[in-house]
């Protein structure tokens, strides 16, 4: 979406950290969805 703008304004040091953080957010979201499904199944 606006990746180019962000990468352009952030120095190389931060590029990897940002990417890692984004991966964590995605993983966490998947885990939360799974947890919700489990709860629905239990009810």
Short mmCIF file of C-alpha atoms in Angstrom, two decimals:
data_model
loop_
_atom_site.label_atom_id
_atom_site.label_comp_id
_atom_site.label_asym_id
_atom_site.label_seq_id
_atom_site.Cartn_x
_atom_site.Cartn_y
_atom_site.Cartn_z
CA UNK A 1 0.00 0.00 0.00
CA UNK A 2 2.42 2.66 1.22
CA UNK A 3 5.47 0.41 1.58
CA UNK A 4 7.59 2.51 -0.80
CA UNK A 5 7.03 5.69 1.20
CA UNK A 6 7.92 4.03 4.49
CA UNK A 7 11.04 2.29 3.15
CA UNK A 8 12.15 5.56 1.56
CA UNK A 9 11.96 7.49 4.85
CA UNK A 10 13.41 4.79 7.12
CA UNK A 11 17.16 3.97 7.21
CA UNK A 12 18.35 0.44 6.37
CA UNK A 13 18.77 -0.44 10.07
CA UNK A 14 15.03 -0.24 10.66
CA UNK A 15 13.84 -2.02 7.49
CA UNK A 16 14.42 -5.53 8.89
CA UNK A 17 13.00 -4.66 12.33
CA UNK A 18 9.83 -3.29 10.77
CA UNK A 19 9.44 -6.37 8.60
CA UNK A 20 9.97 -8.68 11.60
CA UNK A 21 7.41 -6.76 13.65
CA UNK A 22 4.89 -7.04 10.81
CA UNK A 23 5.45 -10.81 10.63
CA UNK A 24 4.78 -11.08 14.37
CA UNK A 25 1.54 -9.13 14.02
CA UNK A 26 0.38 -11.47 11.24
CA UNK A 27 1.24 -14.57 13.30
CA UNK A 28 -0.51 -13.15 16.37
CA UNK A 29 -3.62 -12.40 14.32
CA UNK A 30 -3.73 -16.01 13.06
CA UNK A 31 -3.37 -17.30 16.62
CA UNK A 32 -6.19 -15.06 17.85
CA UNK A 33 -8.48 -16.26 15.07
CA UNK A 34 -7.74 -19.88 15.98
CA UNK A 35 -8.45 -19.16 19.67
CA UNK A 36 -11.80 -17.58 18.74
CA UNK A 37 -12.75 -20.62 16.65
CA UNK A 38 -11.88 -22.90 19.58
CA UNK A 39 -14.09 -20.83 21.93
CA UNK A 40 -16.99 -20.98 19.47
CA UNK A 41 -16.57 -24.77 19.24
CA UNK A 42 -16.64 -25.14 23.04
CA UNK A 43 -19.83 -23.09 23.49
#
